[in-house]
Short mmCIF file of C-alpha atoms in Angstrom, two decimals:
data_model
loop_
_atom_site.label_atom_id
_atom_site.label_comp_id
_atom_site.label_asym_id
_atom_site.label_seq_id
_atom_site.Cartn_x
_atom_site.Cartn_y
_atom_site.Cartn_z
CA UNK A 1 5.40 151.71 56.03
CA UNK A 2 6.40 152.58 59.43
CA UNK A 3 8.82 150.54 62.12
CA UNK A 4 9.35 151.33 65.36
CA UNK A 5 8.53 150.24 68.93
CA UNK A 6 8.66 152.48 72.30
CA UNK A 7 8.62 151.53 76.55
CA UNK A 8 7.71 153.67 79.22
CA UNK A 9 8.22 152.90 82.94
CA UNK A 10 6.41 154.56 85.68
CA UNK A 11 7.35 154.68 89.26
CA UNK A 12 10.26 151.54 88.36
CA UNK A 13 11.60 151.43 92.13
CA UNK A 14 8.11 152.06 93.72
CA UNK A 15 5.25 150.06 95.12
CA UNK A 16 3.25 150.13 92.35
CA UNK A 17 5.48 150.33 89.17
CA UNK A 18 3.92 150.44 85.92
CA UNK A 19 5.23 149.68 82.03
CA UNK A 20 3.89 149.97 78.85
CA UNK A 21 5.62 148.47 75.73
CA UNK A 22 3.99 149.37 71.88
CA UNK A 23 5.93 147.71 68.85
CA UNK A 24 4.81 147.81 65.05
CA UNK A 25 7.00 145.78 62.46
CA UNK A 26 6.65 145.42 58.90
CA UNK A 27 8.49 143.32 56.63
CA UNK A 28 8.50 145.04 53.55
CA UNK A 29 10.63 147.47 55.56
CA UNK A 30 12.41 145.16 57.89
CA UNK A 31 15.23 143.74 55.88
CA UNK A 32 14.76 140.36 56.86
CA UNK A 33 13.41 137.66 54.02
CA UNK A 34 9.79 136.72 54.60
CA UNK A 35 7.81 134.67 52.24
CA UNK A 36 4.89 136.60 52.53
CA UNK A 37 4.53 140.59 53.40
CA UNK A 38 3.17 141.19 56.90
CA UNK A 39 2.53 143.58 59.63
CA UNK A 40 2.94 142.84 63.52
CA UNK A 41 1.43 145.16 66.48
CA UNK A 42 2.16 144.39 69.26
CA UNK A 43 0.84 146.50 72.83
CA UNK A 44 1.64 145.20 76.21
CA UNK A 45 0.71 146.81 79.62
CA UNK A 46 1.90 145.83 83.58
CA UNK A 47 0.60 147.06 86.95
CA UNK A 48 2.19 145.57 89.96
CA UNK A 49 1.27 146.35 93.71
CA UNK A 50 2.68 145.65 96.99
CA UNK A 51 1.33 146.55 100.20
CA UNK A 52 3.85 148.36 102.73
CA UNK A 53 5.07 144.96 105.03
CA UNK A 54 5.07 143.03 101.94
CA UNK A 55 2.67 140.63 102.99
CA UNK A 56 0.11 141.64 99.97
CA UNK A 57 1.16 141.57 95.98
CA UNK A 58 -0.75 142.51 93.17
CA UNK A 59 -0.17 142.42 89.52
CA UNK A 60 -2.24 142.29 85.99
CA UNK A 61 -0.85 142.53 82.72
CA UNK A 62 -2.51 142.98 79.03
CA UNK A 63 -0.74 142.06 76.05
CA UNK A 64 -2.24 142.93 72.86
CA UNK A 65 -0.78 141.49 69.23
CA UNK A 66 -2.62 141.53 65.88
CA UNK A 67 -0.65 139.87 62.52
CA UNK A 68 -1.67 141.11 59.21
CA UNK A 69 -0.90 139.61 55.70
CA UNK A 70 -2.66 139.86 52.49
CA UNK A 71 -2.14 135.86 52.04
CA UNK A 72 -4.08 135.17 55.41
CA UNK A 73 -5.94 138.00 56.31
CA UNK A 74 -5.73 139.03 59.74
CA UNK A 75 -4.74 137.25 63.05
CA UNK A 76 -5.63 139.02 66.57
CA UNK A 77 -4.70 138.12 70.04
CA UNK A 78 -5.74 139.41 73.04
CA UNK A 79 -4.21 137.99 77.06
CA UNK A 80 -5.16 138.80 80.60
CA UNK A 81 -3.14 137.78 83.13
CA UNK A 82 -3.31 138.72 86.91
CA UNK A 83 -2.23 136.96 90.51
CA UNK A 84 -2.81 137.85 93.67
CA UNK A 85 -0.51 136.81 96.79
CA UNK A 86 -1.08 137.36 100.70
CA UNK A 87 0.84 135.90 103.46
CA UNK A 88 -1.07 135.30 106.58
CA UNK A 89 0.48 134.35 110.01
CA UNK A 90 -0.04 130.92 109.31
CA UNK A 91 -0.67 130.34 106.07
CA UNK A 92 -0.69 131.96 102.75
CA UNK A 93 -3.42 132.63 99.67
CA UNK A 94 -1.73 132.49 96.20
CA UNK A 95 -4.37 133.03 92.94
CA UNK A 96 -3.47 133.14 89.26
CA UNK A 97 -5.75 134.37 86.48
CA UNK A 98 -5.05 133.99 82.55
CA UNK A 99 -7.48 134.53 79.77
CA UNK A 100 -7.20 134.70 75.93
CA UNK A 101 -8.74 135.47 72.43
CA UNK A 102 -7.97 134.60 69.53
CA UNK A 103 -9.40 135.46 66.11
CA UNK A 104 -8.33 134.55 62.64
CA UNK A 105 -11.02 135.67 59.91
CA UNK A 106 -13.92 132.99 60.80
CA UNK A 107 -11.48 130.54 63.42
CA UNK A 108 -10.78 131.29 66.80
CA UNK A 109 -10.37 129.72 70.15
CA UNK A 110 -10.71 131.57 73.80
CA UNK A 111 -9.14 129.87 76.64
CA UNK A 112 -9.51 130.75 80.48
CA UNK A 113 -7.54 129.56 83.58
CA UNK A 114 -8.13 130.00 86.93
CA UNK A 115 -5.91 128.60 90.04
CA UNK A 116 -6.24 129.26 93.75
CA UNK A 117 -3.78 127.70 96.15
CA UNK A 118 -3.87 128.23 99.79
CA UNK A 119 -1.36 126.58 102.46
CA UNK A 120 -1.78 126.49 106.56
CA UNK A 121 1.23 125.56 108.89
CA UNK A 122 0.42 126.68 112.19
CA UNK A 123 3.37 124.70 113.64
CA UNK A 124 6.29 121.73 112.79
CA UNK A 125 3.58 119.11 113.48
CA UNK A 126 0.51 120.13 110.89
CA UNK A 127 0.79 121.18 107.35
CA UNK A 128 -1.80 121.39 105.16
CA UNK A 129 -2.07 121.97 100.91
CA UNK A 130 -4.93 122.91 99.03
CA UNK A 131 -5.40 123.44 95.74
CA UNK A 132 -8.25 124.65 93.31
CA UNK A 133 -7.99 125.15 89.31
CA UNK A 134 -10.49 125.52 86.41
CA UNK A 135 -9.78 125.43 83.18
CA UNK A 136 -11.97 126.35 79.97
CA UNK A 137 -11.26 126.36 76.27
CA UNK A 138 -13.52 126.85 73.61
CA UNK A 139 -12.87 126.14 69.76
CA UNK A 140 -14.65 127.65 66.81
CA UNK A 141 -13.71 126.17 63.55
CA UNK A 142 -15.70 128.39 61.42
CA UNK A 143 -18.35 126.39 59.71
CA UNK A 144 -17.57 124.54 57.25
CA UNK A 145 -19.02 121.42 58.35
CA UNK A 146 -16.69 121.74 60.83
CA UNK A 147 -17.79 121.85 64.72
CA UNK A 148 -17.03 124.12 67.48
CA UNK A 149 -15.76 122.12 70.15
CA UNK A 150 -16.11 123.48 74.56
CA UNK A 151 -13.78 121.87 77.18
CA UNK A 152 -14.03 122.56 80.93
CA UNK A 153 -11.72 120.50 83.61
CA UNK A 154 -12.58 121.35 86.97
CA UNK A 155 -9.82 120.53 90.09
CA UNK A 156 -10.25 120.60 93.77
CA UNK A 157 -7.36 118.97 95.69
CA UNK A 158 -6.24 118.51 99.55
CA UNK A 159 -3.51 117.27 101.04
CA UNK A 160 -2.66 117.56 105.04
CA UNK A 161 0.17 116.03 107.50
CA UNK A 162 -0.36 115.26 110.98
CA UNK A 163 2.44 114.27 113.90
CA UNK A 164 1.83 114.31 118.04
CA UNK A 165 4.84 115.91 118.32
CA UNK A 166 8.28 116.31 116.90
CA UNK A 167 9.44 112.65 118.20
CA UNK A 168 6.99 111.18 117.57
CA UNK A 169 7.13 107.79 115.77
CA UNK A 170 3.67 108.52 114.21
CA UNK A 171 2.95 110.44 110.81
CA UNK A 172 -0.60 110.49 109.40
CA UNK A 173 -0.85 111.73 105.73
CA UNK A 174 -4.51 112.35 104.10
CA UNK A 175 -5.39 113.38 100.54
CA UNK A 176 -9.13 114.14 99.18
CA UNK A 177 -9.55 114.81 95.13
CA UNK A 178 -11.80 115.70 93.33
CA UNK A 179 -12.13 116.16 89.13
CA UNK A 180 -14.84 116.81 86.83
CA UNK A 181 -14.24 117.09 83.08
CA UNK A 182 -16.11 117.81 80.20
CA UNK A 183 -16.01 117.74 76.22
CA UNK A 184 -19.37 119.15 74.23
CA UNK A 185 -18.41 118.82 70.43
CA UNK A 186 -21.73 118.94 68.91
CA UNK A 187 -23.85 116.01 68.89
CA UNK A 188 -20.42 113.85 70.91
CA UNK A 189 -20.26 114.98 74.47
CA UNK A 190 -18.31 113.67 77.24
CA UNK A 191 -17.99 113.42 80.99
CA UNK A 192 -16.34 112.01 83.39
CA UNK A 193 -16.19 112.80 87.00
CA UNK A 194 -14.18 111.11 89.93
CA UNK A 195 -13.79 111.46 93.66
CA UNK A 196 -10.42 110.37 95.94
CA UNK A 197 -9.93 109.78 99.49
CA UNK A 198 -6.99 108.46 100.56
CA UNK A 199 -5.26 108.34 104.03
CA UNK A 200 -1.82 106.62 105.81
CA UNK A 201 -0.61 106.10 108.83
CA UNK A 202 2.77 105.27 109.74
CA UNK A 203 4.63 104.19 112.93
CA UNK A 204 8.04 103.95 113.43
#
């Protein structure tokens, strides 16, 4: 049985630092009570970016864990994460990615979001929010008479703010969404879509 766990940092106060982390536990060695003997790996990985001004940032990251036990076999998981930022003269562009797998013997479930978010403010007077997401999962219950389920949610979304000017005693809001979900379990699906305009005006 072997313990032990290590980090390493490259370029920490840099641009474009990097880390690695590797840990391995087992509890027959640990000296903490477990009801069942098991081994935990664990990996994880980070790259980070940033352009020279600042106005572009980059990062990923990996992380890596598998869980091994005579009583239930083995469990593995496996992440992705990465964003992406950028600052315009007027706006800004913000994305986030995270994916995952996740295996245990014949179960498992893999699960994937997606964001993008982008704002514009040219001046005091106009402002203006928009927003895109996805998310996917996927279940697989191993047989069994048991079914593997897929869900998908799909998100676009805008909302924008309007004045003349600064005294104005007019302020015009507008919103526009739109949704589309769906649930395919076998022979039972689902799906529902829906669509949102919405505007106000106010005068003071």
């Amino acid at each position: 049985s072997l313990n032990g766990g290590g980090s390493l940092s490259l370029f920490p106060a840099s641009r474009f630092p990097f880390s690695a982390t590797l840990d391995s536990i087992d509890s027959r060695s640990s000296g903490e009570y477990a009801s069942s003997d098991y081994r935990n790996t664990r990996l994880g990985l980070l790259q980070s970016w940033r352009s020279p001004l600042g106005e572009e940032s980059l990062n990923a990251a990996l992380d890596a864990s598998r869980l091994t036990s005579a009583q239930f076999g083995r469990d593995a998981v496996i992440s992705l994460t990465g964003g992406y930022l950028r600052q315009f003269l007027f706006s800004s562009l913000d994305t986030q990615l995270f994916a995952s797998r996740n295996r245990r013997q014949d179960q498992g479930s893999d699960l994937l979001r997606a964001t993008a978010r982008y704002s514009w403010r040219p001046d005091a007077l106009v402002t203006s929010e928009n927003m895109l997401s996805m998310n996917f999962s996927r279940q697989e219950n191993g047989g069994g008479g048991a079914i593997d389920s897929n869900t998908r949610f799909l998100q676009a979304n805008s909302f924008s703010t309007w004045r003349p000017d600064e005294d104005s005693p007019l302020f015009v809001t507008g919103n526009a969404r739109l949704t589309d979900f769906n649930v395919d379990a076998g022979p039972d699906a689902l799906a529902i879509r829906t669509a949102t305009v919405a505007a106000n005006a106010s005068y003071k």
